[in-house]
Coordinates of C-alpha atoms in Angstrom, one line a residue:
M117 CA 0.0 0.0 0.0
T118 CA 1.2 3.5 -0.7
G119 CA 1.6 5.8 2.3
R120 CA 2.3 9.4 3.1
H121 CA 5.8 10.6 2.4
P122 CA 7.7 13.8 2.4
V123 CA 7.6 16.0 -0.7
P124 CA 10.8 15.5 -2.8
Q125 CA 13.7 17.6 -1.9
T126 CA 13.4 19.9 -4.8
L127 CA 10.2 21.6 -3.5
A128 CA 10.6 25.1 -2.2
A129 CA 11.0 25.8 1.5
A130 CA 7.5 27.2 1.5
V131 CA 6.1 23.6 1.3
A132 CA 9.0 21.8 3.0
I133 CA 6.7 20.6 5.7
A134 CA 4.0 19.3 3.3
V135 CA 3.3 15.6 2.9
V136 CA 2.0 13.7 -0.1
A137 CA -1.4 12.2 0.8
V138 CA -1.5 9.3 -1.7
A139 CA -4.9 7.7 -1.9
T140 CA -4.8 4.0 -2.6
V141 CA -7.5 1.8 -4.1
L142 CA -8.0 -1.7 -2.7
A143 CA -10.5 -4.5 -2.5
A144 CA -13.7 -4.0 -0.7
P145 CA -14.4 -6.0 2.5
A146 CA -14.4 -9.8 2.5
E147 CA -17.0 -11.9 4.3
A148 CA -17.7 -15.5 4.7
A149 CA -19.1 -17.3 1.6
D150 CA -20.1 -20.8 0.8
P151 CA -17.1 -22.4 -0.9
S152 CA -19.0 -23.9 -3.8
E153 CA -17.7 -24.1 -7.3
R154 CA -20.3 -21.7 -8.7
I155 CA -20.1 -18.0 -7.8
E156 CA -22.8 -15.5 -8.9
G157 CA -22.9 -11.7 -8.3
V158 CA -21.7 -8.4 -9.6
L159 CA -18.1 -8.0 -10.8
I160 CA -16.3 -5.1 -9.3
S161 CA -12.9 -4.0 -10.7
V162 CA -10.4 -2.6 -8.2
A163 CA -6.7 -1.8 -8.1
H164 CA -4.0 -1.4 -5.5
A165 CA -0.6 0.3 -5.5
L166 CA 2.3 -2.0 -5.2
G167 CA 5.1 -1.3 -2.6
D168 CA 5.1 1.1 0.3
D169 CA 7.0 4.1 -1.2
A170 CA 5.2 6.7 -3.3
F171 CA 8.6 7.7 -4.7
A172 CA 9.7 4.2 -5.7
E173 CA 11.2 3.7 -9.2
E174 CA 8.2 1.9 -10.4
G175 CA 4.8 2.8 -9.1
H176 CA 2.4 0.7 -11.2
A177 CA -1.1 -0.3 -10.1
S178 CA -2.1 -3.9 -10.0
D179 CA -5.7 -4.9 -11.1
Q180 CA -7.9 -6.9 -8.8
D181 CA -11.4 -8.2 -9.5
L182 CA -14.0 -9.1 -6.9
I183 CA -17.4 -10.6 -7.1
V184 CA -20.1 -9.1 -4.8
T185 CA -22.5 -12.0 -4.1
D186 CA -26.2 -11.4 -3.4
D187 CA -25.7 -11.9 0.3
G188 CA -23.0 -9.3 0.4
A189 CA -19.8 -11.4 0.4
L190 CA -16.9 -10.0 -1.6
I191 CA -14.7 -12.6 -3.2
P192 CA -11.4 -11.8 -4.9
V193 CA -11.2 -13.7 -8.2
E194 CA -9.0 -14.1 -11.2
L195 CA -10.7 -14.1 -14.6
P196 CA -9.7 -16.7 -17.2
V197 CA -6.9 -15.7 -19.5
G198 CA -8.2 -13.5 -22.3
V199 CA -11.6 -12.8 -20.7
E200 CA -12.6 -9.2 -20.1
V201 CA -15.8 -8.2 -18.3
E202 CA -17.0 -4.7 -17.8
A203 CA -17.1 -3.7 -14.1
G204 CA -20.6 -3.7 -12.7
S205 CA -21.8 -6.6 -14.8
H206 CA -23.8 -9.4 -13.2
V207 CA -21.9 -12.7 -13.8
E208 CA -22.3 -16.4 -13.2
T209 CA -18.9 -18.2 -12.8
V210 CA -17.5 -21.6 -12.3
A211 CA -14.3 -21.8 -10.1
A212 CA -11.4 -24.0 -11.2
A213 CA -11.2 -27.2 -9.3
G214 CA -9.8 -26.7 -5.8
S215 CA -9.7 -22.9 -6.0
A216 CA -13.1 -22.5 -4.5
E217 CA -11.7 -23.6 -1.2
L218 CA -10.0 -20.2 -1.0
I219 CA -13.3 -18.6 -0.4
A220 CA -13.4 -20.2 3.0
S221 CA -10.3 -18.4 4.0
L222 CA -12.2 -15.1 4.0
T223 CA -14.1 -15.4 7.3
Q224 CA -15.4 -13.3 10.2
D225 CA -15.5 -14.8 13.6
A226 CA -19.2 -15.0 14.5
A227 CA -18.3 -14.7 18.3
D228 CA -16.3 -11.6 17.6
P229 CA -18.1 -9.6 14.9
A230 CA -16.0 -6.5 15.7
G231 CA -12.7 -8.3 15.4
E232 CA -10.3 -8.6 12.5
P233 CA -11.6 -10.9 9.7
S234 CA -9.3 -13.8 8.7
V235 CA -7.8 -13.0 5.3
E236 CA -5.2 -14.9 3.4
A237 CA -3.3 -12.1 1.5
H238 CA -3.1 -12.4 -2.3
E239 CA -5.2 -15.5 -2.5
E240 CA -8.0 -15.4 -5.0
V241 CA -10.4 -17.8 -6.6
Q242 CA -9.3 -18.9 -10.1
L243 CA -12.3 -18.9 -12.4
E244 CA -12.7 -21.5 -15.1
S245 CA -15.6 -19.8 -16.9
V246 CA -17.5 -16.6 -16.8
Q247 CA -20.9 -15.9 -18.2
V248 CA -22.3 -12.3 -18.2
V249 CA -25.9 -12.5 -17.2
A250 CA -26.5 -8.7 -17.4
Q251 CA -24.3 -5.9 -18.6
A252 CA -23.3 -3.2 -16.2
P253 CA -26.2 -0.6 -16.1
V254 CA -25.3 2.7 -17.6
A255 CA -26.1 5.5 -15.1
R256 CA -28.5 8.0 -16.7
D257 CA -27.4 11.6 -16.9
G258 CA -28.8 13.6 -14.0
A259 CA -29.0 10.6 -11.7
S260 CA -29.0 11.3 -7.9
H261 CA -26.2 10.0 -5.7
R262 CA -26.3 9.6 -1.9
A263 CA -23.5 9.5 0.6
F264 CA -23.8 7.6 4.0
V265 CA -21.2 9.0 6.4
V266 CA -19.8 6.9 9.3
T267 CA -17.3 8.2 11.8
V268 CA -15.4 6.0 14.2
D269 CA -15.7 6.7 18.0
D270 CA -12.4 5.5 19.5
D271 CA -12.0 6.1 23.2
T272 CA -8.2 5.6 23.0
T273 CA -7.6 8.7 20.9
G274 CA -8.4 12.3 20.9
T275 CA -8.4 12.8 17.2
D276 CA -11.8 11.4 16.3
V277 CA -13.5 13.1 13.3
P278 CA -16.7 14.7 14.7
V279 CA -19.8 13.7 12.8
A280 CA -20.6 17.4 11.8
E281 CA -17.0 17.8 10.5
A282 CA -17.2 14.6 8.5
V283 CA -20.5 15.6 7.0
D284 CA -19.2 19.1 6.1
A285 CA -16.1 17.6 4.4
T286 CA -18.2 15.1 2.5
E287 CA -20.6 17.7 1.3
M288 CA -17.7 19.8 -0.1
A289 CA -16.5 16.8 -2.0
L290 CA -20.0 16.0 -3.3
D291 CA -20.3 19.6 -4.5
Y292 CA -17.1 19.2 -6.4
W293 CA -18.3 16.1 -8.3
V294 CA -21.7 17.7 -9.1
D295 CA -19.9 20.7 -10.6
E296 CA -17.3 18.6 -12.4
T297 CA -19.7 16.2 -14.0
D298 CA -21.8 19.0 -15.7
G299 CA -25.1 17.4 -14.9
A300 CA -24.2 13.7 -15.2
I301 CA -24.7 13.7 -11.5
G302 CA -27.9 15.6 -10.8
D303 CA -27.5 16.0 -7.1
F304 CA -25.2 14.4 -4.5
T305 CA -26.4 14.6 -0.9
V306 CA -25.6 13.2 2.5
A307 CA -28.5 10.8 3.2
D308 CA -27.5 9.7 6.7
S309 CA -24.6 9.9 9.2
R310 CA -23.8 7.6 12.1
T311 CA -21.1 6.9 14.6
L312 CA -19.5 3.5 14.8
T313 CA -17.7 2.1 17.9
P314 CA -15.3 -0.6 16.7
G315 CA -14.2 -3.6 18.7
S316 CA -10.5 -2.7 18.4
Q317 CA -8.3 0.3 18.1
C318 CA -7.7 1.5 14.5
P319 CA -9.1 -1.6 12.9
S320 CA -8.3 -2.6 9.3
Y321 CA -10.3 -1.2 6.5
L322 CA -11.8 -4.7 6.0
S323 CA -13.1 -4.7 9.6
L324 CA -14.3 -1.1 9.2
W325 CA -16.2 -1.8 6.1
N326 CA -17.7 -5.0 7.5
Q327 CA -19.1 -3.2 10.5
A328 CA -20.1 0.0 8.7
L329 CA -22.0 -2.0 6.0
G330 CA -23.9 -3.7 8.8
L331 CA -25.3 -0.3 9.8
Y332 CA -27.1 -0.1 6.4
P333 CA -28.2 -3.7 5.6
H334 CA -30.8 -2.5 3.1
V335 CA -28.6 -0.2 1.1
D336 CA -26.9 -1.6 -2.0
F337 CA -23.5 0.2 -2.3
F338 CA -22.4 -1.9 -5.3
G339 CA -25.3 -1.9 -7.6
G340 CA -26.4 1.7 -7.7
T341 CA -25.4 5.3 -6.8
D342 CA -25.0 5.1 -3.1
H343 CA -21.6 5.6 -1.4
L344 CA -20.4 4.6 2.1
I345 CA -17.7 6.8 3.5
V346 CA -16.0 5.9 6.8
Y347 CA -13.8 8.4 8.6
T348 CA -11.2 7.2 11.2
P349 CA -9.2 9.1 13.8
G350 CA -6.3 11.2 12.5
D351 CA -3.6 9.5 14.6
C352 CA -4.4 6.0 13.4
D353 CA -1.3 4.9 11.5
Y354 CA -2.7 3.7 8.2
E355 CA -0.4 3.3 5.3
Y356 CA -2.6 5.3 3.0
A357 CA -4.6 8.5 3.0
G358 CA -7.7 6.9 1.6
I359 CA -8.9 3.7 0.0
A360 CA -12.0 2.8 -2.2
S361 CA -13.7 0.3 -4.3
V362 CA -14.1 0.8 -8.1
G363 CA -17.2 0.0 -10.0
G364 CA -18.7 0.9 -13.4
R365 CA -19.3 4.3 -14.8
L366 CA -20.7 6.8 -12.2
D367 CA -21.4 3.9 -9.7
G368 CA -21.5 3.9 -6.0
G369 CA -19.1 2.1 -3.7
V370 CA -17.3 2.2 -0.4
V371 CA -14.6 4.5 0.9
H372 CA -12.2 4.7 3.9
V373 CA -10.9 8.2 4.7
A374 CA -7.8 7.9 6.8
S375 CA -6.7 11.5 6.2
N376 CA -9.6 14.0 6.4
E377 CA -8.4 16.2 3.5
H378 CA -10.5 17.6 0.6
H379 CA -8.4 16.2 -2.2
T380 CA -8.4 12.7 -0.6
I381 CA -12.1 12.5 -0.3
V382 CA -12.6 13.9 -3.8
H383 CA -10.0 11.4 -5.1
E384 CA -11.7 8.3 -3.5
L385 CA -15.1 9.3 -4.7
G386 CA -13.5 9.5 -8.2
H387 CA -12.6 5.8 -7.8
N388 CA -16.2 5.0 -6.9
L389 CA -17.2 6.7 -10.2
S390 CA -14.8 4.4 -12.1
L391 CA -11.8 6.6 -12.5
M392 CA -8.3 5.4 -11.9
H393 CA -5.0 7.2 -11.2
S394 CA -3.3 10.0 -13.0
N395 CA 0.3 8.8 -13.4
L396 CA 3.6 10.2 -14.9
R397 CA 5.8 8.6 -17.6
Y398 CA 9.2 9.6 -18.9
L399 CA 11.8 7.8 -21.0
E400 CA 15.2 7.0 -19.4
D401 CA 17.9 4.8 -20.8
G402 CA 15.5 3.5 -23.5
A403 CA 12.8 2.4 -21.0
W404 CA 9.7 4.1 -19.7
K405 CA 9.7 5.0 -16.0
A406 CA 6.2 5.0 -14.4
H407 CA 5.4 7.0 -11.3
E408 CA 1.9 6.4 -10.0
Y409 CA -0.1 9.5 -8.8
F410 CA 2.4 12.0 -10.2
G411 CA 0.5 13.1 -13.2
L412 CA -0.2 16.1 -11.0
F413 CA -3.2 17.4 -12.9
G414 CA -6.7 16.9 -11.7
P415 CA -8.3 14.9 -8.8
M416 CA -6.9 11.5 -9.6
S417 CA -3.3 12.4 -8.9
G418 CA -1.7 12.3 -5.4
S419 CA -2.5 15.1 -3.0
V420 CA 0.4 17.5 -2.1
S421 CA -0.7 19.1 1.1
P422 CA -4.3 20.2 1.9
D423 CA -3.3 23.7 0.8
F424 CA -3.8 22.8 -2.9
A425 CA -7.1 22.2 -4.7
P426 CA -7.7 18.9 -6.7
G427 CA -8.2 20.8 -10.0
A428 CA -10.5 20.0 -12.8
V429 CA -11.1 16.5 -14.2
G430 CA -8.9 15.9 -17.2
A431 CA -10.0 15.6 -20.8
S432 CA -9.5 11.9 -21.2
Q433 CA -11.4 11.0 -18.0
R434 CA -14.2 13.4 -19.0
Y435 CA -14.4 11.6 -22.3
F436 CA -14.2 8.2 -20.6
L437 CA -17.1 9.1 -18.3
G438 CA -19.1 10.4 -21.2
L439 CA -19.8 13.7 -19.4
P440 CA -22.1 16.2 -21.1
G441 CA -20.1 18.4 -23.6
A442 CA -17.0 16.2 -23.5
R443 CA -17.4 14.7 -26.9
E444 CA -18.7 18.0 -28.4
G445 CA -15.6 19.8 -27.2
T446 CA -13.2 17.1 -28.5
E447 CA -11.6 17.2 -31.9
H448 CA -10.4 13.8 -33.4
M449 CA -7.3 12.9 -35.3
L450 CA -6.5 9.4 -36.7
I451 CA -3.0 8.2 -36.5
E452 CA -2.2 6.2 -39.7
M453 CA 1.5 5.7 -40.4
G454 CA 2.4 7.0 -43.9
M455 CA -0.7 9.2 -43.9
G456 CA 0.6 12.5 -42.5
D457 CA -1.9 15.0 -41.0
T458 CA -0.9 18.3 -39.5
R459 CA -3.3 20.7 -37.7
T460 CA -3.0 23.8 -35.7
V461 CA -5.8 23.8 -33.1
T462 CA -6.8 26.5 -30.6
L463 CA -7.6 24.8 -27.3
S464 CA -9.6 26.3 -24.5
P465 CA -8.7 25.3 -21.0
V466 CA -9.9 21.8 -20.1
Y467 CA -12.4 23.2 -17.6
A468 CA -14.0 25.7 -20.2
D469 CA -17.7 25.5 -21.0
S470 CA -17.2 26.2 -24.7
G471 CA -14.7 25.8 -27.5
T472 CA -12.4 22.9 -28.3
T473 CA -11.1 21.6 -25.0
A474 CA -9.3 18.5 -26.2
V475 CA -7.9 16.7 -29.2
R476 CA -8.2 12.9 -29.1
L477 CA -5.6 10.9 -31.1
L478 CA -6.5 7.3 -32.1
D479 CA -3.9 5.0 -33.4
A480 CA -5.6 3.1 -36.2
A481 CA -3.1 0.2 -35.9
T482 CA -3.1 -0.4 -32.1
G483 CA -6.3 1.2 -30.9
E484 CA -4.3 3.3 -28.3
T485 CA -5.8 6.7 -27.5
F486 CA -4.0 9.9 -26.5
F487 CA -5.5 13.2 -25.4
V488 CA -4.1 16.8 -25.8
E489 CA -5.5 19.4 -23.4
Y490 CA -4.7 22.8 -22.0
R491 CA -4.0 23.4 -18.3
A492 CA -4.0 27.2 -17.9
G493 CA -3.5 27.3 -14.2
A494 CA -6.5 29.5 -13.8
G495 CA -10.2 29.0 -13.2
K496 CA -10.9 25.7 -11.5
D497 CA -7.1 25.1 -11.6
A498 CA -6.1 28.3 -9.9
D499 CA -5.1 26.8 -6.6
T500 CA -3.6 23.5 -7.8
F501 CA -0.1 22.3 -7.0
Y502 CA 0.9 22.1 -10.7
Q503 CA 0.2 25.9 -11.0
F504 CA 2.4 26.6 -8.0
A505 CA 5.1 24.2 -9.2
S506 CA 5.9 26.5 -12.1
T507 CA 7.7 28.7 -9.5
I508 CA 10.2 25.9 -8.6
S509 CA 12.8 24.0 -10.6
G510 CA 10.9 20.7 -10.6
I511 CA 10.5 17.4 -8.8
R512 CA 13.3 14.9 -8.9
F513 CA 12.6 11.2 -9.8
D514 CA 15.4 8.6 -10.1
G515 CA 17.9 11.3 -11.0
G516 CA 15.5 13.0 -13.5
L517 CA 14.1 16.4 -12.9
V518 CA 10.4 16.8 -14.0
R519 CA 9.0 20.2 -14.5
Y520 CA 5.3 21.0 -14.0
G521 CA 3.2 24.2 -14.6
P522 CA 0.6 25.6 -17.0
G523 CA 0.8 24.4 -20.5
V524 CA -0.3 21.7 -23.0
V525 CA -0.6 18.3 -21.4
V526 CA -0.4 15.1 -23.4
S527 CA -1.7 11.9 -21.9
Q528 CA -2.3 8.3 -22.8
H529 CA -5.6 6.8 -21.7
S530 CA -6.0 3.2 -20.7
D531 CA -9.2 1.2 -21.0
D532 CA -9.5 0.9 -17.2
G533 CA -9.7 4.7 -16.8
A534 CA -6.1 5.3 -15.8
V535 CA -4.2 8.2 -17.3
S536 CA -0.4 8.5 -18.0
V537 CA 0.9 12.0 -18.5
L538 CA 3.7 11.9 -21.2
T539 CA 6.8 14.0 -20.9
S540 CA 9.5 15.3 -23.2
L541 CA 13.1 16.0 -22.6
S542 CA 14.1 19.6 -22.8
G543 CA 17.4 21.0 -24.0
T544 CA 18.5 21.6 -20.4
G545 CA 18.0 18.0 -19.5
R546 CA 14.7 18.4 -17.7
W547 CA 11.6 16.4 -18.4
D548 CA 8.6 18.6 -19.2
A549 CA 5.2 17.4 -18.1
V550 CA 3.7 20.2 -20.2
Q551 CA 4.5 21.7 -23.6
R552 CA 5.0 25.4 -23.6
E553 CA 5.5 27.7 -26.6
G554 CA 8.3 26.3 -28.7
T555 CA 8.6 22.9 -26.9
T556 CA 7.7 19.7 -28.7
L557 CA 6.8 16.2 -27.5
V558 CA 7.6 13.4 -30.0
D559 CA 6.1 10.0 -29.6
E560 CA 8.6 7.2 -29.0
F561 CA 7.4 5.5 -32.2
D562 CA 7.2 8.7 -34.2
R563 CA 3.4 8.4 -34.5
F564 CA 2.8 12.0 -33.5
S565 CA 4.5 15.2 -32.4
I566 CA 2.9 18.0 -30.4
T567 CA 4.2 21.6 -30.2
G568 CA 3.0 24.2 -27.8
G569 CA 2.2 27.7 -29.2
A570 CA 1.2 31.1 -28.1
A571 CA -0.9 30.9 -24.9
T572 CA -3.1 33.1 -22.8
S573 CA -5.2 32.3 -19.8
E574 CA -8.1 31.7 -22.2
A575 CA -6.6 29.7 -25.0
V576 CA -3.4 28.1 -26.5
E577 CA -2.4 27.2 -30.0
V578 CA -1.0 23.7 -30.4
T579 CA 0.4 22.1 -33.6
I580 CA -0.2 18.4 -33.9
T581 CA 1.3 16.2 -36.6
T582 CA 0.3 12.5 -36.9
G583 CA 1.3 9.6 -39.1
G584 CA 4.7 10.9 -40.2
P585 CA 7.0 9.1 -42.5
N586 CA 7.4 5.5 -41.6
P587 CA 8.6 3.4 -44.5
S588 CA 7.0 0.0 -44.8
P589 CA 9.3 -3.0 -44.3
F590 CA 7.7 -4.4 -47.5
G591 CA 8.7 -1.5 -49.8
A592 CA 10.1 -3.9 -52.5
E593 CA 7.0 -6.0 -52.5
I594 CA 4.7 -2.9 -52.7
A595 CA 6.8 -1.6 -55.6
W596 CA 6.5 -5.0 -57.4
L597 CA 2.7 -4.9 -56.9
R598 CA 2.6 -1.4 -58.5
D599 CA 5.0 -2.3 -61.3
N600 CA 2.9 -5.4 -62.3
G601 CA -0.4 -3.5 -62.3
I602 CA -1.9 -5.4 -59.5
T603 CA -2.7 -2.2 -57.6
S604 CA -2.3 1.5 -58.0
N605 CA -2.0 4.3 -55.4
W606 CA -4.9 6.2 -54.0
A607 CA -5.9 9.5 -55.6
D608 CA -3.6 11.4 -53.2
G609 CA -0.6 9.4 -54.3
T610 CA -0.4 7.2 -51.2
F611 CA -0.4 3.4 -50.9
R612 CA -1.6 3.4 -47.2
P613 CA 0.4 0.3 -46.2
R614 CA -1.3 -0.2 -42.9
G615 CA -4.8 0.2 -44.2
H616 CA -6.9 -2.9 -44.3
V617 CA -7.9 -5.0 -47.3
T618 CA -11.6 -5.6 -48.1
R619 CA -12.9 -8.8 -49.6
D620 CA -13.7 -7.3 -52.9
A621 CA -10.2 -5.8 -53.1
M622 CA -8.6 -9.2 -52.3
V623 CA -10.3 -11.1 -55.1
T624 CA -9.4 -8.2 -57.4
F625 CA -5.7 -8.5 -56.6
L626 CA -5.9 -12.2 -57.3
Y627 CA -7.8 -11.6 -60.6
R628 CA -5.1 -9.2 -61.8
L629 CA -2.3 -11.6 -60.6
S630 CA -3.9 -14.3 -62.8
G631 CA -3.6 -12.0 -65.9
E632 CA -7.1 -10.7 -65.9
P633 CA -8.7 -13.5 -67.9
A634 CA -12.0 -13.2 -69.7
V635 CA -15.1 -13.8 -67.5
T636 CA -18.5 -15.0 -68.7
L637 CA -20.9 -13.2 -66.6
P638 CA -24.0 -15.1 -65.5
R639 CA -27.6 -13.9 -65.9
R640 CA -28.0 -13.9 -62.1
S641 CA -25.3 -12.9 -59.6
P642 CA -24.1 -15.8 -57.4
F643 CA -24.4 -13.5 -54.4
S644 CA -27.5 -11.7 -53.2
D645 CA -25.5 -8.6 -52.1
V646 CA -23.5 -8.2 -55.3
T647 CA -24.9 -6.9 -58.6
P648 CA -23.4 -5.2 -61.7
D649 CA -25.1 -2.0 -60.6
N650 CA -24.0 -1.8 -56.9
T651 CA -20.5 -3.4 -57.0
E652 CA -17.4 -1.8 -58.5
F653 CA -15.6 -5.2 -58.8
Y654 CA -18.6 -7.3 -59.9
K655 CA -16.6 -9.1 -62.6
E656 CA -13.7 -10.0 -60.3
I657 CA -16.1 -11.3 -57.6
V658 CA -17.9 -13.5 -60.2
W659 CA -14.6 -14.8 -61.4
A660 CA -13.5 -15.7 -57.8
H661 CA -16.8 -17.6 -57.4
Q662 CA -16.4 -19.5 -60.7
Q663 CA -12.8 -20.4 -59.8
G664 CA -13.9 -21.8 -56.4
I665 CA -12.0 -19.2 -54.5
S666 CA -15.0 -17.9 -52.5
S667 CA -18.4 -19.4 -51.9
G668 CA -19.6 -16.7 -49.5
W669 CA -22.0 -17.0 -46.6
A670 CA -25.3 -18.9 -46.8
R671 CA -28.1 -16.6 -45.9
G672 CA -31.9 -16.6 -46.5
G673 CA -31.8 -19.3 -49.2
G674 CA -28.9 -17.6 -51.0
F675 CA -25.3 -16.5 -50.5
E676 CA -23.7 -13.2 -49.5
F677 CA -20.2 -12.1 -50.4
R678 CA -20.0 -9.0 -48.2
P679 CA -17.6 -7.2 -50.5
E680 CA -16.8 -4.2 -48.2
S681 CA -16.0 -6.3 -45.1
R682 CA -12.3 -6.4 -44.1
I683 CA -10.8 -9.8 -44.8
T684 CA -9.2 -11.7 -41.9
R685 CA -5.9 -13.5 -42.1
D686 CA -7.4 -17.0 -42.0
A687 CA -9.9 -16.2 -44.8
M688 CA -7.0 -14.7 -46.8
A689 CA -5.1 -18.0 -46.4
A690 CA -8.1 -19.9 -47.7
F691 CA -8.4 -17.6 -50.8
L692 CA -4.7 -18.1 -51.6
Y693 CA -4.9 -21.8 -51.0
R694 CA -7.8 -22.2 -53.4
Y695 CA -6.3 -19.8 -56.0
A696 CA -3.0 -21.9 -56.0
G697 CA -5.0 -25.1 -56.4
A698 CA -3.4 -26.5 -53.3
T699 CA -4.7 -29.7 -51.9
E700 CA -2.3 -30.3 -49.0
T701 CA -3.5 -31.6 -45.7
A702 CA -1.3 -30.6 -42.7
T703 CA 0.4 -33.3 -40.7
G704 CA 2.8 -33.1 -37.8
A705 CA 3.3 -30.2 -35.5
D706 CA 1.3 -27.0 -35.6
S707 CA 2.9 -24.3 -37.7
F708 CA 1.8 -21.5 -35.3
K709 CA 1.1 -21.7 -31.6
D710 CA -2.3 -20.0 -31.9
V711 CA -3.5 -22.2 -34.8
S712 CA -4.6 -25.8 -34.3
R713 CA -7.0 -28.1 -36.1
R714 CA -9.3 -27.9 -33.1
S715 CA -9.4 -24.1 -33.0
S716 CA -9.0 -23.0 -36.6
E717 CA -11.5 -23.5 -39.5
F718 CA -8.8 -23.0 -42.1
Y719 CA -6.1 -25.0 -40.4
D720 CA -4.9 -26.8 -43.5
E721 CA -4.8 -23.6 -45.5
I722 CA -2.8 -21.7 -42.8
A723 CA -0.4 -24.6 -42.5
W724 CA 0.1 -24.6 -46.3
M725 CA 0.9 -20.8 -46.1
A726 CA 3.7 -21.7 -43.7
S727 CA 5.1 -24.7 -45.6
A728 CA 5.1 -22.7 -48.9
G729 CA 7.0 -19.8 -47.3
I730 CA 4.2 -17.4 -47.9
S731 CA 3.7 -16.5 -44.3
T732 CA 6.2 -16.7 -41.4
G733 CA 3.8 -15.3 -38.8
W734 CA 4.7 -12.9 -36.1
K735 CA 7.9 -12.9 -34.0
D736 CA 6.1 -14.4 -31.1
G737 CA 5.2 -17.6 -33.1
T738 CA 1.6 -16.6 -33.7
F739 CA -0.4 -16.3 -36.9
R740 CA -3.3 -14.2 -35.5
P741 CA -5.9 -15.7 -37.8
L742 CA -8.7 -13.3 -36.9
D743 CA -6.7 -10.1 -37.4
H744 CA -7.5 -8.1 -40.5
V745 CA -5.0 -8.2 -43.4
T746 CA -3.1 -5.0 -44.0
R747 CA -2.2 -3.7 -47.5
E748 CA 1.5 -4.1 -46.9
A749 CA 1.1 -7.7 -45.7
M750 CA -1.1 -8.5 -48.7
A751 CA 1.7 -7.2 -51.0
A752 CA 4.2 -9.5 -49.3
F753 CA 1.8 -12.6 -49.5
L754 CA 1.1 -12.0 -53.2
F755 CA 4.8 -11.4 -54.0
R756 CA 5.8 -14.7 -52.3
L757 CA 2.8 -16.5 -53.9
A758 CA 3.9 -15.4 -57.4
A759 CA 7.5 -16.4 -56.7

């Protein structure tokens, strides 16, 4: 768990006594459950920080999933490899043989309900199968949220948080989220407040939550918009400032506040609403360094002293939550290597109510998303730490000095809601977490570059270039394709090597490779979705059918060709196999580790591709049969086939 630590030595003396209140997300409380092989309930996604030093070299978060059963038990589970389920979904699961016994290790002594529950650390139920019974409900815009506040009465300490103080602190945090969500949360009120007298001094968060949940047996904190917030005495020595469960978009959840500070409460409620941490990344010695919490922009970073405000929610997380206005205020750019695109965009501050407040970059090849936003250090960000940090030299990490302040922020967004602020190395050897006028951040793979421009408190100009020159490794094969008339460039003179091949284009390439033979067209098209009037490559598709290269899909008493669908790698193998008149049946060991006779419809065809030297697969030994074929890969396959 990540604790409270001194601010790095590079901070000015004015904040030398400040401490970093790092809020950590962990699993919700565990209770006894029947150790059967079937587990049914709501899946909750959580995370916890590894290690006990917020300034460790690596500060990554580790995902953890739990199932909240109908009777309130919370069971840590590990999903089967390759299975992804949206948090908040209702699931029915089957535990792997023997692993269900682990559930029994999460028990509360019935004779001592206030005592510490018995928990085996890091043990989780291995799931053999998962079936989603119902998708996570999507919170409607304007939904009401409620907070249930519990304070701990501990006779052994004089630092209890008074109920009135806890309610006031909670209401301030609730007001923050109502304001920041722009109507997605209609109202957020304290529904009830109570005092809990625990059975032991400074009990663990598991024990706290077990007892506090018992105060509200009829409130569902994991299936709606209700939040349980437990405050403990200030001198209890917890290793974190706050801890919370994470559910689906704008969900409820449970929170333990160990440090009664505004940023901490706001941060933990952000986890309930499905947001994860704002982190920092910079490149050193050819490897990316990650520092959790230190993307010091917005509420999901770590808190540096109660003197600083949490700041506005960032562009990527606003987009992730689908907040009103987030998509309207976002401009989109597609990253396609070899397809350069340069734009100069005027960005309003991320917290502005109008104008373009973000640019979203989508990598067409990988699906990765990046956001560009403007942090002006004014408005909702006027009292944040990053705005103050512009007056000091920077914060030192692992020998590298990172500079914060107002400017253009570039971040990478993860599917789980986490954000990584990207940095660039300045000419003076400092890492910049923001781009100012004249500074440029260049992606490590040269996919994009972002240059800061003239800025005011109201707007900044930023120049973004995507998809810069990146020669294809199959340049010779592409040139052969062009020289032999098998394909021509697009109207703009590009080949678009990483674009995808459609099914009608694939048969057209094969038709041209065969020398464009004469085709006797039938009176009636062999495919219900292909006619001379609606299909550019009708003749080529008919030829492919007549040659037995494609039979299409049976549908409604006929067959469909689906000409504009992207062709997958396994279907491409089948087309080439039939075109070549191959009849081989694979024997012996599998050619690729992800292709077997049991799993692949076109096993023989893919094995033939390997034996004929047409495909060597990927470096990891896979063929990836369901991936779509890129234009450059298609050029290589046809070149080798012709040879």
